[in-house]
Amino acid sequence: MPSLTGVPLQIIAAVLAVAVFAATMWLWPRLAGRGWKSWLGRIGAFLAAQVAVLLAMGLVANSYFGFYTTWSDLLGTDGAPGTVVDHQPGKAVSLTGEQKMYSAQGSAKDRSGVIQNVTIKGAGSGLSSEAYVYLPPQYFQPGFATRQFPMALVLAGYPGSAEKLISLMAYPASTLQAIDSGQLPPTVLVMMRTTASGGNRDTECMDIPNGPQVETFFTEDLPKAMSGAYRISDRPQARAVIGNSTGGYCALKFALRKPGAYSAAISLSGYYTAPIDPTTGDLFAGNANLKHENDLLWRLHNKPAAPVSLLLATSPNEDNYEGTQKMIAAFKAPTQLSTITLDSGGHNFHTWTREIPPALAWLGKRLAA
């Protein structure tokens, strides 16, 4: 079966849409009668053309935004009860694959770096999640053999995929360019989805009562696992988190709630409180205090200021624009807050790719080498 996000399926759908439309135009004069058969024929031809066009457009949109990455994900057939597997103590990070970053940037990894596909197991949360780790070229160069590298956790929005952080948002390429230009110290990227719970539920990166402990995974398990598996500094001043949409909300929350995990956070079109909808379910279990704790604006007003640096990206066209202005008005020292405000831009990849280069330059001034 063709891949749900693959180009071949999109081409097949597009050809089918053109064929159905052409067949409808050819058959239309033959269906011009007034009888019920002609009426049904015209309705059927019209609906077939509409469905074929919508199917083709839906496949293209799904591939672009990464809503559903597999057929089982789309059909909901991957929800069978899990099997308990007992393991002996082992590595928290296991390598499952490696690829050159981009062949156009050179084949040697000490010139362009590599992207590794890994599985990260959380000792405290009990969660396990796949990730893409970008190791910059300096990681393999003799002059940096004893260097401890800073790390940036990069989070996709919900229900986006980590692959889009590489292919559409080009984080590794932008990071390499920022390193080469001296705007960013050589930095390791860890690119992931926000749904680290092994399913498709939008957890909003929370430790859910009687549910997955996602915040614990990202703020405790992941930094410890990465510094144990790679030459990554274990100091919070050398760790940052960046995300778009849901990932942006999670980034800010990690820094404000757990400043000992990440000292800097970048939010691209992120919002400032966790929503409750069919994708999240009941996140707070009726606990009003827990809801407040995950409301970032409430935290700025009611909690001691965290010694972290925050960067908020928005535009007047964004839904988070008004909330961003409230965040600016509410923050207090020692929290440092900066913004990127585009003249125009929506909640999409094109907007975020415009914000990533200046965001990385901002991060380079705050991330300890």
XYZ file of C-alpha atoms in Angstrom:
369
model
C 0.000 0.000 0.000
C 1.425 3.433 -0.932
C 2.628 5.618 1.910
C -0.066 7.973 3.226
C 2.323 10.924 3.026
C 4.210 9.791 -0.066
C 4.311 11.609 -3.407
C 3.120 8.541 -5.450
C -0.237 8.482 -3.656
C -0.653 12.220 -4.186
C 0.058 11.809 -7.916
C -2.438 8.942 -8.174
C -5.096 11.009 -6.397
C -4.436 14.032 -8.619
C -4.658 11.939 -11.808
C -7.858 10.335 -10.525
C -9.374 13.752 -9.793
C -8.582 14.980 -13.321
C -9.993 11.770 -14.832
C -13.221 11.974 -12.823
C -13.643 15.646 -13.749
C -13.074 14.858 -17.448
C -15.542 11.963 -17.285
C -18.119 14.227 -15.657
C -17.779 16.824 -18.442
C -18.064 14.093 -21.086
C -21.123 12.461 -19.508
C -22.965 15.649 -18.574
C -24.800 16.116 -21.944
C -25.924 12.474 -21.746
C -27.402 13.126 -18.303
C -29.430 16.136 -19.396
C -32.805 14.420 -19.234
C -35.585 15.192 -16.734
C -36.143 11.680 -15.464
C -35.051 10.457 -12.057
C -32.220 8.442 -13.595
C -30.776 11.588 -15.175
C -31.110 13.460 -11.898
C -29.317 10.690 -9.992
C -26.662 10.528 -12.691
C -25.927 14.246 -12.489
C -25.839 14.188 -8.684
C -23.565 11.143 -8.710
C -21.181 12.673 -11.263
C -21.079 15.959 -9.365
C -20.371 14.255 -6.020
C -17.732 11.963 -7.542
C -15.849 14.952 -8.965
C -16.067 16.819 -5.652
C -14.890 13.825 -3.611
C -11.974 13.135 -5.981
C -10.780 16.755 -5.824
C -11.158 16.939 -2.033
C -9.300 13.641 -1.661
C -6.367 14.917 -3.711
C -6.262 18.203 -1.798
C -6.570 16.385 1.529
C -3.618 14.121 0.773
C -1.436 17.092 -0.165
C -2.464 18.996 2.986
C -1.903 15.921 5.158
C 1.589 15.424 3.733
C 2.444 19.091 4.249
C 1.163 19.424 7.804
C 1.821 15.847 8.970
C -1.636 15.272 10.514
C -1.553 11.492 9.927
C 1.707 9.790 9.052
C 0.504 6.186 8.573
C -2.655 4.391 7.461
C -3.104 2.862 10.911
C -2.840 6.344 12.390
C -5.605 7.576 10.058
C -7.889 4.575 10.550
C -7.302 4.305 14.275
C -6.268 0.663 14.007
C -3.159 1.030 16.180
C -5.094 1.254 19.429
C -4.914 -2.408 20.475
C -3.938 -3.180 24.075
C -0.183 -3.207 24.555
C 1.982 -6.106 25.571
C 4.028 -5.888 28.739
C 7.723 -6.497 28.079
C 10.151 -6.764 30.971
C 13.616 -5.348 30.342
C 16.922 -5.490 32.079
C 18.680 -2.193 32.813
C 20.159 -0.853 29.604
C 20.815 2.253 27.608
C 18.368 5.131 27.887
C 19.071 6.126 24.262
C 19.281 3.472 21.551
C 20.329 4.237 17.969
C 17.975 2.900 15.289
C 19.299 4.662 12.184
C 21.614 7.328 10.821
C 21.582 9.510 7.731
C 23.720 12.209 6.174
C 22.233 15.606 6.731
C 22.155 16.764 3.119
C 24.340 15.386 0.356
C 24.637 18.871 -1.184
C 26.439 20.045 1.926
C 29.121 17.411 1.690
C 29.289 13.707 2.339
C 31.667 13.844 5.298
C 29.953 14.164 8.644
C 32.713 16.443 9.924
C 31.551 18.977 7.298
C 27.769 18.761 7.587
C 26.980 16.605 10.615
C 24.554 13.698 10.752
C 20.978 13.025 11.800
C 20.424 9.976 13.966
C 17.089 8.273 14.570
C 16.974 7.176 18.208
C 14.587 5.857 20.828
C 14.699 7.585 24.206
C 13.503 5.705 27.281
C 12.475 7.659 30.344
C 13.461 6.103 33.643
C 11.283 8.373 35.775
C 8.208 8.636 33.564
C 8.305 5.143 32.124
C 7.671 6.631 28.682
C 9.557 5.867 25.493
C 9.623 7.991 22.354
C 11.407 8.250 19.025
C 13.526 11.292 18.238
C 15.869 12.680 15.599
C 19.221 13.864 16.910
C 21.247 16.273 14.799
C 24.967 16.173 15.603
C 26.785 19.197 14.124
C 30.042 18.695 12.211
C 32.127 19.869 15.176
C 30.927 16.833 17.140
C 33.162 14.672 14.921
C 36.130 16.993 14.606
C 39.301 16.263 16.623
C 39.443 19.791 18.000
C 36.125 19.221 19.785
C 36.819 15.680 20.994
C 36.594 16.654 24.655
C 33.926 19.353 24.263
C 30.573 19.127 26.067
C 27.963 20.490 23.637
C 24.840 22.543 24.392
C 21.498 20.980 23.464
C 18.274 22.364 22.011
C 15.098 20.295 22.247
C 12.898 21.044 19.207
C 9.197 20.182 19.492
C 6.669 19.922 16.673
C 3.104 21.127 17.032
C 0.196 18.750 17.518
C -0.469 16.567 15.549
C 2.642 17.301 13.505
C 5.492 14.891 12.952
C 9.157 15.218 13.871
C 10.092 14.550 10.236
C 8.623 17.928 9.248
C 11.083 19.647 11.568
C 13.783 18.367 9.210
C 12.114 18.450 5.798
C 9.857 21.525 5.933
C 11.224 23.627 8.770
C 14.865 22.747 8.003
C 16.122 23.001 11.571
C 19.397 21.113 10.909
C 20.213 23.282 7.880
C 19.363 26.514 9.697
C 21.368 25.403 12.728
C 24.397 24.564 10.588
C 24.169 27.963 8.906
C 23.926 29.718 12.289
C 26.957 27.772 13.558
C 28.989 28.522 10.430
C 28.196 32.243 10.701
C 29.191 32.353 14.370
C 25.676 33.204 15.576
C 25.232 29.918 17.469
C 27.769 27.720 19.254
C 27.956 24.141 17.917
C 24.702 22.707 19.275
C 23.052 19.282 19.307
C 19.369 19.224 18.307
C 16.830 16.705 19.627
C 13.747 16.853 17.372
C 10.522 15.238 18.600
C 6.735 15.256 18.719
C 5.055 16.529 21.867
C 3.124 13.251 22.207
C 5.743 11.248 24.047
C 3.121 8.976 25.597
C 3.230 6.413 22.794
C -0.214 7.342 21.444
C -1.923 10.173 19.592
C -3.464 11.961 22.569
C -2.654 15.652 22.825
C -1.221 15.710 26.342
C -0.138 19.370 26.207
C 3.153 18.116 27.719
C 1.522 17.606 31.121
C 1.972 15.119 33.906
C -1.638 13.979 33.648
C -3.249 12.644 36.848
C -3.438 8.856 36.490
C -2.032 9.272 32.989
C 1.237 9.704 31.080
C 3.872 11.809 32.830
C 4.971 13.749 29.767
C 6.433 16.774 31.528
C 8.611 14.489 33.637
C 9.816 12.781 30.463
C 10.878 16.022 28.765
C 12.251 17.899 31.785
C 13.912 15.096 33.753
C 14.311 11.912 31.714
C 15.351 13.390 28.372
C 18.153 15.728 29.593
C 19.595 12.949 31.729
C 19.375 10.390 28.915
C 20.962 12.692 26.334
C 23.859 13.807 28.533
C 24.506 10.145 29.333
C 24.504 9.022 25.697
C 26.198 12.004 24.014
C 28.833 14.606 24.860
C 26.139 17.028 25.996
C 26.491 19.377 28.949
C 24.358 18.580 31.978
C 24.031 22.279 32.936
C 20.621 23.926 32.428
C 22.421 27.007 31.051
C 23.480 24.825 28.123
C 19.966 23.545 27.390
C 17.129 25.240 25.526
C 13.777 24.209 24.087
C 12.051 25.552 20.979
C 8.695 24.664 19.454
C 5.870 25.790 17.211
C 2.184 25.902 18.149
C 1.647 23.228 20.841
C 5.411 22.749 20.903
C 5.813 26.459 21.619
C 3.428 26.282 24.563
C 5.321 23.273 25.900
C 8.668 25.050 25.479
C 7.579 28.045 27.539
C 5.974 25.862 30.180
C 9.097 23.736 30.643
C 11.243 26.825 31.196
C 8.805 28.569 33.547
C 7.877 25.490 35.553
C 11.227 23.683 35.482
C 13.996 26.281 35.050
C 16.462 23.683 36.285
C 15.813 21.763 33.072
C 15.939 24.507 30.408
C 17.240 28.031 30.812
C 15.868 29.360 27.517
C 12.670 28.744 25.550
C 11.462 29.845 22.110
C 7.790 29.773 21.168
C 6.770 30.130 17.517
C 3.007 30.814 17.386
C 2.629 29.128 20.743
C -0.354 29.717 22.992
C -0.302 30.268 26.728
C -2.777 27.882 28.320
C -3.697 24.260 27.717
C -6.990 23.785 25.861
C -9.585 21.141 26.681
C -11.043 19.522 23.582
C -11.650 16.043 22.101
C -7.925 15.623 21.315
C -6.823 16.289 24.902
C -9.520 14.695 27.001
C -9.699 15.676 30.671
C -6.184 16.895 31.429
C -6.806 18.318 34.890
C -9.218 15.790 36.452
C -11.250 18.684 37.876
C -8.213 20.106 39.702
C -8.437 23.911 39.415
C -4.975 24.371 40.916
C -3.428 22.084 38.289
C -5.165 24.087 35.567
C -3.704 27.312 36.994
C -0.240 25.751 37.196
C -0.352 25.098 33.436
C -1.651 28.579 32.573
C 1.467 30.574 31.691
C -0.086 34.016 32.086
C -1.428 33.009 35.502
C 2.074 31.882 36.481
C 3.582 35.236 35.518
C 1.040 37.014 37.712
C 1.052 34.656 40.688
C 4.349 32.751 40.892
C 7.908 33.925 41.595
C 9.685 34.937 38.396
C 11.920 32.226 36.947
C 15.535 33.074 35.955
C 15.016 32.080 32.315
C 15.036 33.729 28.879
C 11.899 33.553 26.714
C 11.363 34.427 23.053
C 7.783 34.759 21.776
C 7.092 34.921 18.017
C 3.797 36.216 16.668
C 2.140 38.517 14.112
C -1.035 40.647 14.139
C -2.714 37.877 12.123
C -2.014 35.221 14.754
C -4.506 34.053 17.375
C -1.790 34.366 20.020
C -1.115 38.043 19.306
C -3.314 39.421 22.108
C -2.023 36.821 24.556
C 1.550 37.747 23.638
C 0.885 41.373 24.549
C -0.431 40.236 27.941
C 2.675 38.102 28.487
C 4.884 41.112 27.725
C 2.978 43.221 30.235
C 3.074 40.549 32.959
C 6.663 39.249 33.049
C 9.061 40.356 35.804
C 12.809 40.115 36.416
C 14.800 37.925 36.567
C 12.770 36.495 33.668
C 14.013 37.953 30.370
C 11.471 38.197 27.548
C 12.014 39.005 23.858
C 9.649 38.934 20.884
C 9.614 38.522 17.118
C 6.578 40.232 15.575
C 6.205 39.726 11.829
C 4.227 42.247 9.784
C 2.021 39.386 8.633
C 1.997 35.646 8.966
C -0.348 32.816 9.797
C -0.195 29.598 11.762
C 1.855 27.700 9.192
C 5.289 26.411 8.210
C 6.065 29.377 5.971
C 5.701 31.758 8.900
C 7.814 29.599 11.217
C 10.666 29.220 8.732
C 10.897 33.026 8.636
C 11.225 33.122 12.414
C 13.732 30.303 12.915
C 16.943 32.097 11.737
C 16.522 35.140 14.038
C 15.402 32.825 16.840
C 18.599 30.789 16.547
C 20.669 33.981 16.544
C 18.834 35.065 19.725
C 19.527 31.651 21.253
C 23.220 31.894 20.409
C 23.544 34.863 22.784
C 21.979 32.950 25.658
C 23.045 29.324 25.261
C 26.234 28.564 27.176
C 28.878 26.881 25.065
